[in-house]
Short mmCIF file of C-alpha atoms and ligand atoms in Angstrom, two decimals:
data_model
loop_
_atom_site.label_atom_id
_atom_site.label_comp_id
_atom_site.label_asym_id
_atom_site.label_seq_id
_atom_site.Cartn_x
_atom_site.Cartn_y
_atom_site.Cartn_z
CA MET W 1 -23.07 -216.28 -61.75
CA SER W 2 -23.44 -219.82 -62.75
CA SER W 3 -23.32 -222.03 -65.70
CA ARG W 4 -27.08 -221.61 -65.72
CA ARG W 5 -26.86 -218.00 -66.68
CA ALA W 6 -24.36 -219.05 -69.33
CA HIS W 7 -26.83 -221.35 -70.99
CA THR W 8 -29.73 -219.01 -70.66
CA ASP W 9 -27.67 -216.41 -72.47
CA ARG W 10 -26.79 -218.84 -75.18
CA HIS W 11 -30.43 -219.61 -75.63
CA ARG W 12 -31.21 -215.98 -76.09
CA GLU W 13 -28.62 -215.69 -78.83
CA ARG W 14 -29.78 -218.76 -80.63
CA PRO W 15 -32.29 -218.12 -83.39
CA ARG W 16 -35.70 -219.49 -82.50
CA ALA W 17 -35.92 -221.84 -85.41
CA ARG W 18 -38.94 -223.88 -86.35
CA ARG W 19 -39.57 -225.73 -83.16
CA ARG W 20 -42.79 -227.62 -83.07
CA ASP W 21 -45.35 -226.22 -80.69
CA VAL W 22 -46.66 -228.94 -78.47
CA LEU W 23 -48.43 -226.71 -76.04
CA SER W 24 -51.63 -225.15 -77.11
CA LEU W 25 -52.06 -221.70 -75.69
CA SER W 26 -55.51 -222.49 -74.37
CA ALA W 27 -54.20 -225.38 -72.30
CA VAL W 28 -51.70 -223.11 -70.63
CA ALA W 29 -54.16 -220.29 -70.12
CA PHE W 30 -56.46 -222.80 -68.45
CA ALA W 31 -53.67 -224.08 -66.23
CA ALA W 32 -52.67 -220.54 -65.27
CA ALA W 33 -56.24 -219.65 -64.40
CA VAL W 34 -56.63 -222.69 -62.18
CA VAL W 35 -53.36 -221.94 -60.44
CA ALA W 36 -54.41 -218.37 -59.83
CA THR W 37 -57.70 -219.48 -58.29
CA GLY W 38 -55.96 -222.12 -56.26
CA CYS W 39 -53.59 -219.55 -54.84
CA SER W 40 -56.11 -216.88 -53.99
CA ASP W 41 -58.66 -218.97 -52.15
CA GLY W 42 -56.61 -222.02 -51.36
CA LYS W 43 -56.31 -221.41 -47.61
CA LYS W 44 -58.25 -224.48 -46.54
CA GLU W 45 -55.67 -226.53 -44.75
CA PRO W 46 -54.17 -225.21 -41.56
CA ALA W 47 -51.03 -223.45 -42.74
CA GLY W 48 -48.33 -225.78 -41.55
CA GLY W 49 -46.06 -226.50 -44.38
CA GLU W 50 -43.50 -228.31 -42.31
CA MET W 51 -42.65 -231.92 -42.83
CA THR W 52 -42.97 -234.11 -39.77
CA PRO W 53 -39.65 -235.67 -38.78
CA ILE W 54 -39.80 -239.46 -38.72
CA ARG W 55 -39.22 -241.20 -35.37
CA ASP W 56 -35.77 -242.70 -34.86
CA LEU W 57 -36.21 -245.98 -32.97
CA ASN W 58 -32.58 -246.67 -32.35
CA PRO W 59 -30.95 -245.21 -29.23
CA ALA W 60 -27.45 -245.42 -30.75
CA PRO W 61 -26.40 -241.88 -31.65
CA ASP W 62 -25.00 -242.87 -35.02
CA ILE W 63 -27.88 -245.07 -36.18
CA VAL W 64 -31.13 -243.76 -37.58
CA GLU W 65 -33.62 -246.63 -37.69
CA VAL W 66 -37.14 -245.99 -38.91
CA ASN W 67 -40.34 -247.64 -40.06
CA LEU W 68 -41.68 -246.30 -43.31
CA ILE W 69 -45.02 -247.32 -44.78
CA ALA W 70 -46.51 -246.51 -48.18
CA SER W 71 -50.29 -246.49 -48.45
CA GLU W 72 -53.25 -244.84 -50.02
CA ALA W 73 -54.40 -241.66 -48.25
CA GLN W 74 -56.60 -238.62 -48.61
CA GLN W 75 -55.14 -235.16 -48.92
CA ARG W 76 -56.99 -231.96 -49.63
CA PHE W 77 -55.05 -229.65 -51.95
CA LEU W 78 -57.88 -227.25 -52.76
CA ALA W 79 -61.30 -226.51 -51.28
CA ASP W 80 -63.09 -228.64 -53.84
CA GLY W 81 -62.52 -231.96 -52.21
CA PRO W 82 -59.88 -234.35 -51.05
CA ALA W 83 -57.64 -236.22 -53.48
CA THR W 84 -56.78 -239.88 -53.14
CA VAL W 85 -53.01 -239.89 -53.02
CA TRP W 86 -50.31 -242.48 -52.48
CA ALA W 87 -48.13 -241.38 -49.63
CA TYR W 88 -45.62 -242.36 -46.96
CA ARG W 89 -46.15 -242.36 -43.23
CA ASP W 90 -44.17 -243.05 -40.09
CA GLY W 91 -44.80 -246.67 -39.18
CA SER W 92 -43.60 -246.15 -35.61
CA VAL W 93 -46.23 -243.59 -34.70
CA GLU W 94 -49.66 -244.90 -33.87
CA GLY W 95 -52.26 -243.10 -35.94
CA ALA W 96 -49.73 -241.23 -38.07
CA ARG W 97 -51.27 -239.95 -41.28
CA ALA W 98 -49.68 -240.65 -44.65
CA THR W 99 -48.85 -237.30 -46.21
CA VAL W 100 -47.49 -235.70 -49.36
CA PRO W 101 -44.59 -235.21 -48.90
CA GLY W 102 -43.73 -238.12 -46.63
CA PRO W 103 -42.00 -237.77 -43.27
CA LEU W 104 -38.64 -236.02 -43.10
CA ILE W 105 -35.70 -238.32 -42.46
CA GLU W 106 -32.77 -236.58 -40.79
CA ALA W 107 -29.31 -238.00 -40.17
CA SER W 108 -25.77 -236.78 -39.64
CA GLN W 109 -22.95 -237.48 -42.04
CA GLY W 110 -21.50 -240.93 -41.29
CA ASP W 111 -24.67 -242.28 -39.66
CA THR W 112 -26.09 -245.66 -40.57
CA VAL W 113 -29.65 -245.40 -41.81
CA ILE W 114 -31.92 -248.44 -41.55
CA VAL W 115 -35.36 -248.22 -43.09
CA HIS W 116 -37.89 -250.97 -42.47
CA PHE W 117 -40.27 -250.45 -45.34
CA ARG W 118 -43.77 -251.89 -45.64
CA ASN W 119 -45.96 -251.63 -48.69
CA GLU W 120 -49.66 -251.10 -48.00
CA LEU W 121 -50.35 -249.82 -51.51
CA PRO W 122 -52.56 -251.72 -53.98
CA ASP W 123 -49.53 -251.86 -56.33
CA SER W 124 -45.98 -253.12 -55.88
CA THR W 125 -43.23 -250.56 -55.35
CA THR W 126 -39.66 -249.90 -54.17
CA VAL W 127 -37.90 -247.04 -52.36
CA HIS W 128 -34.94 -245.35 -54.03
CA TRP W 129 -32.62 -243.01 -52.09
CA HIS W 130 -31.97 -240.35 -54.70
CA GLY W 131 -28.42 -238.99 -54.57
CA VAL W 132 -27.29 -241.14 -51.65
CA ARG W 133 -24.25 -243.31 -52.36
CA VAL W 134 -25.86 -246.46 -51.00
CA PRO W 135 -24.58 -250.02 -51.42
CA ASN W 136 -26.14 -251.37 -54.60
CA GLY W 137 -28.57 -253.68 -52.78
CA SER W 138 -30.27 -250.69 -51.12
CA ASP W 139 -30.65 -248.61 -54.28
CA GLY W 140 -34.29 -249.56 -54.67
CA THR W 141 -34.32 -250.26 -58.40
CA LEU W 142 -35.37 -253.38 -60.24
CA ALA W 143 -31.71 -253.96 -61.06
CA THR W 144 -31.11 -254.47 -57.34
CA GLN W 145 -34.29 -255.94 -55.85
CA PRO W 146 -37.65 -257.40 -56.79
CA GLU W 147 -40.67 -255.15 -56.46
CA VAL W 148 -42.13 -255.12 -52.97
CA ALA W 149 -45.58 -256.61 -53.46
CA PRO W 150 -48.67 -255.27 -51.67
CA GLY W 151 -48.33 -256.35 -48.06
CA GLY W 152 -44.61 -257.00 -48.51
CA THR W 153 -41.62 -255.54 -46.72
CA PHE W 154 -38.02 -254.66 -47.50
CA ASP W 155 -35.15 -253.35 -45.37
CA TYR W 156 -32.86 -250.65 -46.74
CA ARG W 157 -29.57 -250.08 -45.01
CA PHE W 158 -26.81 -247.64 -45.87
CA VAL W 159 -24.26 -245.22 -44.41
CA VAL W 160 -24.80 -241.60 -45.40
CA VAL W 161 -21.29 -240.71 -46.51
CA ASP W 162 -22.19 -237.30 -47.95
CA ALA W 163 -23.86 -234.38 -46.18
CA GLY W 164 -26.54 -232.75 -48.27
CA THR W 165 -30.17 -232.69 -49.30
CA PHE W 166 -31.51 -235.93 -50.73
CA TRP W 167 -34.90 -237.49 -51.32
CA TYR W 168 -36.66 -240.81 -51.54
CA HIS W 169 -39.21 -242.07 -54.02
CA PRO W 170 -40.30 -245.30 -55.76
CA HIS W 171 -38.35 -246.64 -58.73
CA VAL W 172 -41.10 -248.57 -60.50
CA ARG W 173 -43.68 -246.80 -62.63
CA GLY W 174 -42.23 -243.60 -61.22
CA ASP W 175 -44.28 -241.44 -63.55
CA VAL W 176 -47.42 -242.73 -61.82
CA GLN W 177 -46.21 -243.45 -58.28
CA VAL W 178 -44.23 -240.28 -57.65
CA GLU W 179 -46.96 -238.22 -59.27
CA ARG W 180 -49.50 -239.70 -56.85
CA GLY W 181 -47.47 -238.38 -53.93
CA LEU W 182 -44.79 -240.89 -53.02
CA TYR W 183 -41.78 -238.76 -52.16
CA GLY W 184 -40.02 -237.40 -49.10
CA MET W 185 -36.85 -235.57 -48.05
CA LEU W 186 -33.71 -236.97 -46.48
CA VAL W 187 -31.43 -234.35 -44.93
CA VAL W 188 -27.89 -235.31 -43.99
CA LYS W 189 -26.25 -232.75 -41.76
CA GLY W 190 -22.54 -232.06 -41.86
CA ALA W 191 -19.86 -229.41 -41.58
CA PRO W 192 -19.59 -226.50 -41.67
CA ASP W 193 -22.06 -225.17 -39.18
CA VAL W 194 -23.86 -222.25 -40.76
CA ALA W 195 -25.39 -219.83 -38.26
CA VAL W 196 -28.90 -218.91 -39.37
CA ASN W 197 -32.08 -217.63 -37.76
CA VAL W 198 -34.23 -220.27 -39.43
CA GLU W 199 -33.73 -223.35 -41.55
CA ARG W 200 -36.57 -224.36 -43.86
CA ARG W 201 -37.00 -227.29 -46.18
CA PHE W 202 -39.12 -227.13 -49.26
CA ILE W 203 -40.17 -229.90 -51.62
CA LEU W 204 -41.52 -228.44 -54.83
CA ASP W 205 -44.14 -230.23 -56.88
CA ASP W 206 -47.29 -229.71 -58.87
CA VAL W 207 -50.48 -231.73 -59.20
CA LYS W 208 -52.98 -232.00 -62.00
CA LEU W 209 -56.36 -231.80 -60.31
CA GLU W 210 -59.86 -232.32 -61.63
CA ALA W 211 -62.60 -229.87 -60.67
CA THR W 212 -63.57 -232.34 -57.92
CA GLY W 213 -60.17 -231.93 -56.29
CA GLU W 214 -59.15 -235.46 -57.29
CA LEU W 215 -55.89 -236.18 -59.09
CA SER W 216 -56.46 -236.35 -62.82
CA ALA W 217 -56.50 -239.91 -64.10
CA THR W 218 -55.75 -238.99 -67.69
CA THR W 219 -52.33 -238.73 -69.28
CA ASP W 220 -52.32 -236.86 -72.57
CA PRO W 221 -49.45 -236.66 -75.06
CA LEU W 222 -48.47 -233.28 -73.62
CA ASP W 223 -48.09 -234.83 -70.15
CA VAL W 224 -45.75 -237.34 -71.72
CA MET W 225 -43.83 -234.79 -73.75
CA LEU W 226 -43.10 -232.38 -70.90
CA GLY W 227 -43.60 -234.66 -67.93
CA ARG W 228 -46.97 -234.05 -66.37
CA GLN W 229 -47.19 -230.41 -65.39
CA GLY W 230 -49.98 -229.92 -62.90
CA ASN W 231 -52.39 -227.03 -62.67
CA VAL W 232 -51.68 -226.47 -58.96
CA LEU W 233 -48.24 -225.73 -57.55
CA LEU W 234 -47.26 -227.29 -54.23
CA VAL W 235 -44.62 -226.56 -51.63
CA ASN W 236 -44.50 -229.30 -49.01
CA GLY W 237 -47.81 -230.56 -50.33
CA THR W 238 -49.53 -227.22 -49.76
CA THR W 239 -50.80 -224.54 -52.15
CA ALA W 240 -50.38 -220.88 -51.28
CA LEU W 241 -48.33 -221.63 -48.19
CA GLU W 242 -48.05 -218.69 -45.79
CA LEU W 243 -45.14 -218.60 -43.39
CA ARG W 244 -44.05 -216.17 -40.73
CA ALA W 245 -40.56 -214.75 -40.96
CA GLU W 246 -38.45 -211.98 -39.47
CA SER W 247 -37.00 -208.99 -41.20
CA GLY W 248 -33.22 -209.10 -41.26
CA ALA W 249 -33.18 -212.85 -40.74
CA ARG W 250 -30.62 -215.03 -42.39
CA GLU W 251 -32.48 -218.16 -43.48
CA ARG W 252 -31.21 -221.41 -44.92
CA TRP W 253 -33.53 -223.06 -47.42
CA ARG W 254 -33.14 -226.57 -48.81
CA PHE W 255 -35.03 -227.31 -52.00
CA VAL W 256 -35.95 -230.55 -53.73
CA ASN W 257 -37.74 -230.56 -57.07
CA ALA W 258 -39.95 -233.68 -56.85
CA ALA W 259 -42.13 -232.81 -59.85
CA ASN W 260 -42.38 -235.26 -62.72
CA GLY W 261 -41.66 -232.64 -65.30
CA ARG W 262 -41.89 -229.05 -64.07
CA TYR W 263 -38.85 -226.81 -64.01
CA PHE W 264 -38.90 -224.37 -61.11
CA ASN W 265 -37.03 -221.13 -61.70
CA LEU W 266 -37.16 -219.46 -58.30
CA ARG W 267 -37.08 -215.79 -57.59
CA LEU W 268 -37.66 -213.79 -54.43
CA PRO W 269 -38.13 -210.24 -55.73
CA ASP W 270 -35.56 -207.73 -54.38
CA HIS W 271 -33.56 -210.56 -52.86
CA THR W 272 -30.61 -212.69 -53.91
CA PHE W 273 -30.06 -216.37 -53.25
CA ARG W 274 -26.61 -217.26 -51.98
CA VAL W 275 -26.22 -220.80 -53.25
CA ILE W 276 -24.14 -222.79 -50.75
CA GLY W 277 -24.80 -226.34 -51.85
CA TRP W 278 -26.47 -228.60 -54.35
CA ASP W 279 -27.14 -232.31 -54.91
CA GLY W 280 -24.13 -234.01 -53.31
CA GLY W 281 -23.26 -231.35 -50.74
CA MET W 282 -21.70 -227.98 -50.07
CA LEU W 283 -20.02 -225.99 -52.79
CA ALA W 284 -16.37 -225.05 -52.29
CA GLN W 285 -17.36 -221.47 -53.09
CA PRO W 286 -20.91 -220.15 -52.66
CA TYR W 287 -22.29 -217.92 -55.40
CA ASP W 288 -25.12 -215.41 -55.71
CA ALA W 289 -28.09 -215.88 -58.00
CA ASP W 290 -31.15 -213.72 -58.66
CA ALA W 291 -32.94 -216.70 -60.16
CA LEU W 292 -32.43 -220.31 -59.20
CA LEU W 293 -33.30 -222.94 -61.78
CA ILE W 294 -34.15 -226.34 -60.27
CA ALA W 295 -34.74 -229.12 -62.77
CA PRO W 296 -36.70 -232.24 -61.77
CA GLY W 297 -34.64 -234.34 -59.34
CA GLU W 298 -32.14 -231.57 -58.48
CA ARG W 299 -31.57 -230.08 -55.02
CA TYR W 300 -30.20 -226.71 -53.96
CA GLU W 301 -29.31 -225.14 -50.63
CA VAL W 302 -29.37 -221.36 -50.36
CA LEU W 303 -29.05 -218.60 -47.81
CA VAL W 304 -31.32 -215.55 -48.03
CA GLU W 305 -31.16 -212.37 -45.96
CA LEU W 306 -34.76 -211.24 -45.66
CA ARG W 307 -35.32 -207.54 -46.12
CA GLY W 308 -38.47 -205.50 -45.70
CA GLU W 309 -40.56 -203.73 -43.12
CA VAL W 310 -42.38 -205.60 -40.42
CA GLY W 311 -45.82 -206.33 -41.86
CA ALA W 312 -44.53 -206.70 -45.41
CA LYS W 313 -45.13 -209.86 -47.41
CA LEU W 314 -42.55 -211.48 -49.65
CA ALA W 315 -43.59 -213.93 -52.35
CA LEU W 316 -41.35 -216.73 -53.50
CA GLN W 317 -42.14 -217.17 -57.17
CA THR W 318 -41.32 -219.41 -60.06
CA VAL W 319 -40.66 -217.57 -63.30
CA TYR W 320 -40.34 -218.59 -66.92
CA TYR W 321 -37.55 -220.80 -68.12
CA ASP W 322 -37.26 -221.83 -71.76
CA ARG W 323 -37.15 -225.61 -71.47
CA GLY W 324 -37.93 -226.17 -75.13
CA HIS W 325 -40.83 -227.00 -77.40
CA ASN W 326 -41.97 -223.38 -77.25
CA VAL W 327 -43.54 -223.79 -73.85
CA PRO W 328 -45.20 -220.42 -73.36
CA ASP W 329 -44.60 -218.10 -70.44
CA PRO W 330 -47.47 -218.16 -67.89
CA GLY W 331 -45.90 -215.20 -66.05
CA PRO W 332 -44.55 -215.32 -62.51
CA GLN W 333 -46.43 -217.76 -60.25
CA ASP W 334 -46.38 -217.51 -56.46
CA LEU W 335 -45.23 -220.56 -54.54
CA LEU W 336 -45.44 -219.26 -51.00
CA THR W 337 -45.62 -216.06 -48.99
CA LEU W 338 -43.41 -214.98 -46.13
CA LYS W 339 -44.96 -212.47 -43.78
CA LEU W 340 -42.46 -210.38 -41.85
CA THR W 341 -43.81 -210.24 -38.32
CA ASP W 342 -40.79 -209.10 -36.37
CA THR W 343 -37.14 -208.15 -36.53
CA ALA W 344 -34.58 -210.91 -36.34
CA PRO W 345 -31.86 -211.13 -33.72
CA ALA W 346 -28.33 -211.05 -35.09
CA VAL W 347 -26.57 -214.34 -35.81
CA ALA W 348 -22.91 -215.31 -35.91
CA ALA W 349 -20.75 -214.66 -38.95
CA LEU W 350 -20.75 -217.04 -41.90
CA PRO W 351 -18.07 -219.71 -42.13
CA THR W 352 -15.03 -218.90 -44.21
CA ALA W 353 -14.59 -222.43 -45.52
CA TRP W 354 -17.45 -224.37 -47.11
CA GLY W 355 -17.30 -227.62 -49.00
CA GLU W 356 -14.22 -229.64 -49.78
CA PHE W 357 -13.75 -230.21 -53.41
CA ALA W 358 -10.93 -231.61 -55.51
CA THR W 359 -11.25 -231.60 -59.27
CA LEU W 360 -11.20 -235.11 -60.68
CA PRO W 361 -7.91 -235.62 -62.56
CA PHE W 362 -9.32 -236.27 -66.02
CA ASP W 363 -7.31 -235.51 -69.16
CA ASP W 364 -7.20 -236.29 -72.88
CA THR W 365 -6.57 -239.95 -72.19
CA THR W 366 -9.63 -240.41 -69.95
CA PRO W 367 -12.10 -242.77 -71.65
CA VAL W 368 -15.21 -241.04 -72.95
CA GLN W 369 -18.66 -242.60 -72.76
CA LYS W 370 -20.90 -240.98 -75.32
CA LEU W 371 -24.67 -240.84 -74.77
CA VAL W 372 -27.07 -239.27 -77.23
CA LEU W 373 -30.54 -238.27 -76.06
CA THR W 374 -33.27 -238.20 -78.69
CA GLU W 375 -37.02 -238.08 -78.84
CA ASP W 376 -39.60 -239.05 -81.40
CA GLU W 377 -42.67 -236.89 -81.12
CA GLY W 378 -44.81 -239.47 -82.86
CA SER W 379 -47.77 -238.62 -85.01
CA PRO W 380 -50.50 -236.40 -83.57
CA GLY W 381 -52.41 -238.13 -80.78
CA GLN W 382 -49.62 -240.63 -80.20
CA ASP W 383 -47.30 -240.70 -77.23
CA PRO W 384 -43.80 -239.43 -77.87
CA GLN W 385 -40.91 -241.87 -77.37
CA PHE W 386 -37.51 -241.23 -75.78
CA PHE W 387 -34.14 -242.84 -76.44
CA ILE W 388 -30.53 -243.02 -75.29
CA ASN W 389 -28.16 -243.97 -78.11
CA GLY W 390 -31.18 -244.92 -80.16
CA ARG W 391 -32.34 -247.55 -77.68
CA LYS W 392 -35.39 -247.62 -75.48
CA PHE W 393 -35.25 -249.05 -71.98
CA PRO W 394 -35.63 -251.93 -71.21
CA ASP W 395 -34.44 -252.88 -74.72
CA VAL W 396 -30.91 -251.68 -73.94
CA GLU W 397 -27.34 -252.85 -73.49
CA PRO W 398 -26.05 -251.80 -70.05
CA LEU W 399 -22.70 -250.01 -69.98
CA THR W 400 -19.82 -251.52 -68.06
CA GLY W 401 -17.11 -250.02 -65.88
CA THR W 402 -14.77 -250.79 -63.02
CA GLU W 403 -14.95 -249.42 -59.50
CA ASP W 404 -12.74 -246.31 -59.02
CA ASP W 405 -12.05 -245.91 -62.72
CA LEU W 406 -12.29 -242.38 -64.02
CA ALA W 407 -14.46 -241.63 -67.05
CA ILE W 408 -15.90 -238.73 -68.94
CA TRP W 409 -19.53 -238.96 -69.93
CA SER W 410 -20.52 -236.85 -72.88
CA VAL W 411 -24.30 -236.40 -72.90
CA GLN W 412 -25.44 -235.02 -76.20
CA ASN W 413 -29.00 -233.76 -76.18
CA ASP W 414 -30.21 -233.82 -79.77
CA SER W 415 -33.81 -233.10 -78.85
CA GLU W 416 -35.71 -229.84 -78.77
CA MET W 417 -36.20 -229.79 -75.04
CA ASP W 418 -34.04 -230.00 -71.92
CA HIS W 419 -33.55 -233.30 -70.10
CA PRO W 420 -32.40 -233.54 -66.46
CA PHE W 421 -29.88 -236.39 -66.50
CA HIS W 422 -29.49 -238.46 -63.33
CA LEU W 423 -26.93 -241.12 -62.41
CA HIS W 424 -27.40 -243.43 -59.42
CA GLY W 425 -24.78 -244.47 -56.90
CA MET W 426 -22.10 -241.89 -57.64
CA LEU W 427 -21.50 -238.18 -57.84
CA PHE W 428 -19.99 -236.38 -60.80
CA GLN W 429 -18.41 -233.04 -61.74
CA VAL W 430 -19.63 -231.09 -64.74
CA ILE W 431 -16.74 -230.31 -67.11
CA ASP W 432 -18.54 -228.16 -69.65
CA ILE W 433 -21.96 -227.35 -71.06
CA GLY W 434 -21.95 -226.64 -74.77
CA GLY W 435 -18.17 -226.32 -74.51
CA VAL W 436 -18.38 -223.68 -71.75
CA LYS W 437 -16.83 -224.48 -68.40
CA PRO W 438 -19.32 -223.78 -65.59
CA ALA W 439 -18.44 -220.99 -63.20
CA GLN W 440 -19.23 -223.18 -60.18
CA THR W 441 -17.99 -226.59 -59.27
CA GLY W 442 -19.54 -229.11 -56.94
CA TRP W 443 -20.80 -232.66 -56.74
CA LYS W 444 -23.91 -233.44 -58.77
CA ASP W 445 -26.03 -236.52 -59.37
CA THR W 446 -28.67 -234.80 -61.51
CA VAL W 447 -27.92 -232.11 -64.06
CA ASN W 448 -29.97 -230.33 -66.67
CA VAL W 449 -28.78 -230.98 -70.21
CA PRO W 450 -30.14 -228.10 -72.28
CA GLN W 451 -31.84 -228.70 -75.61
CA LYS W 452 -29.47 -229.19 -78.56
CA THR W 453 -26.44 -229.06 -76.27
CA THR W 454 -23.72 -231.45 -75.17
CA LEU W 455 -22.82 -231.59 -71.50
CA ARG W 456 -19.73 -233.44 -70.28
CA PHE W 457 -19.05 -234.60 -66.77
CA ALA W 458 -16.25 -236.48 -65.06
CA VAL W 459 -17.09 -239.40 -62.79
CA ARG W 460 -15.15 -241.92 -60.76
CA TYR W 461 -17.13 -245.14 -60.83
CA GLY W 462 -18.65 -246.04 -57.49
CA ALA W 463 -19.36 -249.23 -55.63
CA PRO W 464 -19.80 -252.47 -57.57
CA GLY W 465 -23.28 -253.18 -58.82
CA GLU W 466 -25.77 -252.10 -61.42
CA TRP W 467 -26.59 -248.38 -61.34
CA MET W 468 -29.39 -246.80 -63.31
CA PHE W 469 -29.09 -243.55 -65.21
CA HIS W 470 -32.01 -241.78 -66.81
CA CYS W 471 -33.81 -238.59 -67.55
CA HIS W 472 -35.57 -237.40 -64.39
CA ILE W 473 -38.63 -236.34 -66.30
CA LEU W 474 -40.29 -239.52 -65.12
CA GLU W 475 -42.52 -239.92 -68.18
CA HIS W 476 -39.34 -239.93 -70.29
CA ALA W 477 -37.55 -242.41 -68.05
CA GLU W 478 -40.51 -244.77 -68.08
CA ARG W 479 -40.80 -244.49 -71.86
CA GLY W 480 -37.27 -245.41 -72.71
CA MET W 481 -34.80 -242.70 -71.66
CA MET W 482 -33.08 -244.94 -69.13
CA ASN W 483 -30.23 -247.44 -68.97
CA SER W 484 -27.71 -248.69 -66.43
CA ILE W 485 -24.01 -249.18 -65.90
CA ARG W 486 -22.66 -252.40 -64.43
CA VAL W 487 -19.69 -251.53 -62.24
CA GLY W 488 -17.37 -254.41 -61.51
CA ALA W 489 -15.15 -254.76 -58.45
CA LYS W 490 -11.56 -253.57 -58.71
CA PRO W 491 -9.34 -256.43 -59.85
CU1 LIG H 501 -34.73 -239.87 -58.42
CU2 LIG H 501 -33.50 -243.04 -60.67
O1 LIG H 501 -34.14 -241.48 -59.57
CU1 LIG H 502 -31.67 -241.59 -58.07
CU1 LIG H 503 -36.25 -236.12 -70.56
#
């Protein structure tokens, strides 16, 4: 299958040299125990698990205009008690509840999206449209706008030029704000039409809960090193989600990994994922995968053909992935259960053509931008630090480029853990990972750079403006592993 299998295999071959253990076994055993409890008696909320679509106020068919509000809210993840979260709600619906995840924003390729945002949080914030090629002024970073103060408003406006699965989240103190629940999905529909029995959308996350059910207020060095990994796994804000499904159904699933630091490596036992799209849209050629690794910030779209007898239950699981620092294997963990209640009616054949994709015409003369990712674990008890080219954001020198120019970025990960690298405002094509050309090609905005490996991608610089790039482990980004590129207008 994919490049992913290629790097996993390389990891297996590589001698497990003296990597420092940052995870104590007891911490993980504790986390696993809590997750297990959470899953077995976590059926407290009505099983819904679907995101509520936001109301489109604009009658024009090609304009999606919405009111989005961020505020404090209560959400019960486990029986123990509600957690105080920060969450989005639909500002056009009287009495709408702010939820984790926030309301689903849906548009069609080419639509104009207008978001009237209001901040009712006790802290200032912004909204970033992850993966969407917005004009710079709507990118929601501090390079493009001031923070929206409590009580303040900001209008975001952009045309969704790419069809795909995107998401929105704050871009200030992301490690805290996203972790508290500020994230939602943006789906942009486009060609081809794929006939399916059911389409589902899943935002994956985890939360670190106290015994009271509240979000943990402490951040320990391990949370910083790995990105906070919670003790309860969430799909669409729900633990142990149970969904009804039909045997024989062809389902389309869109995934977003909104976790600060957790890698999800999905598996549906006895089934195969047919990966049809990721990040920036459809793949030119779908591929089959038994396991689907989704690093923080990444998105994937898959088809599954559900098999099993009526009455059977299928569990979507996340399984071990070696992300570095000797993170131990907690064993497979269930994310949700599908109960087969019926037999599905047949659906039309799959399309024969998928995404459109032309390889960027890079060659030996294409300028190379070299970026080296490093970490400093610090002395025991101290927070680790993270760097790009030896510099820590905001003490950095932004890169420069010119709109439409082609470049190769060589991202060399010198650290002992993987980092999901994300670039705003443009899409790129991976050239090679550790010198190996990936088996699949498609448009990415976030890509996992494996430990001790160099990944190269080709990019054509996007619209003028200042575009951030950073590790999408939000603790790393907020502790230095971030910079920007200033793209100038074409002469
Ligand atoms: Cu999803 Cu700069 O982030
Ligand atoms: Cu982004
Ligand atoms: Cu990182």
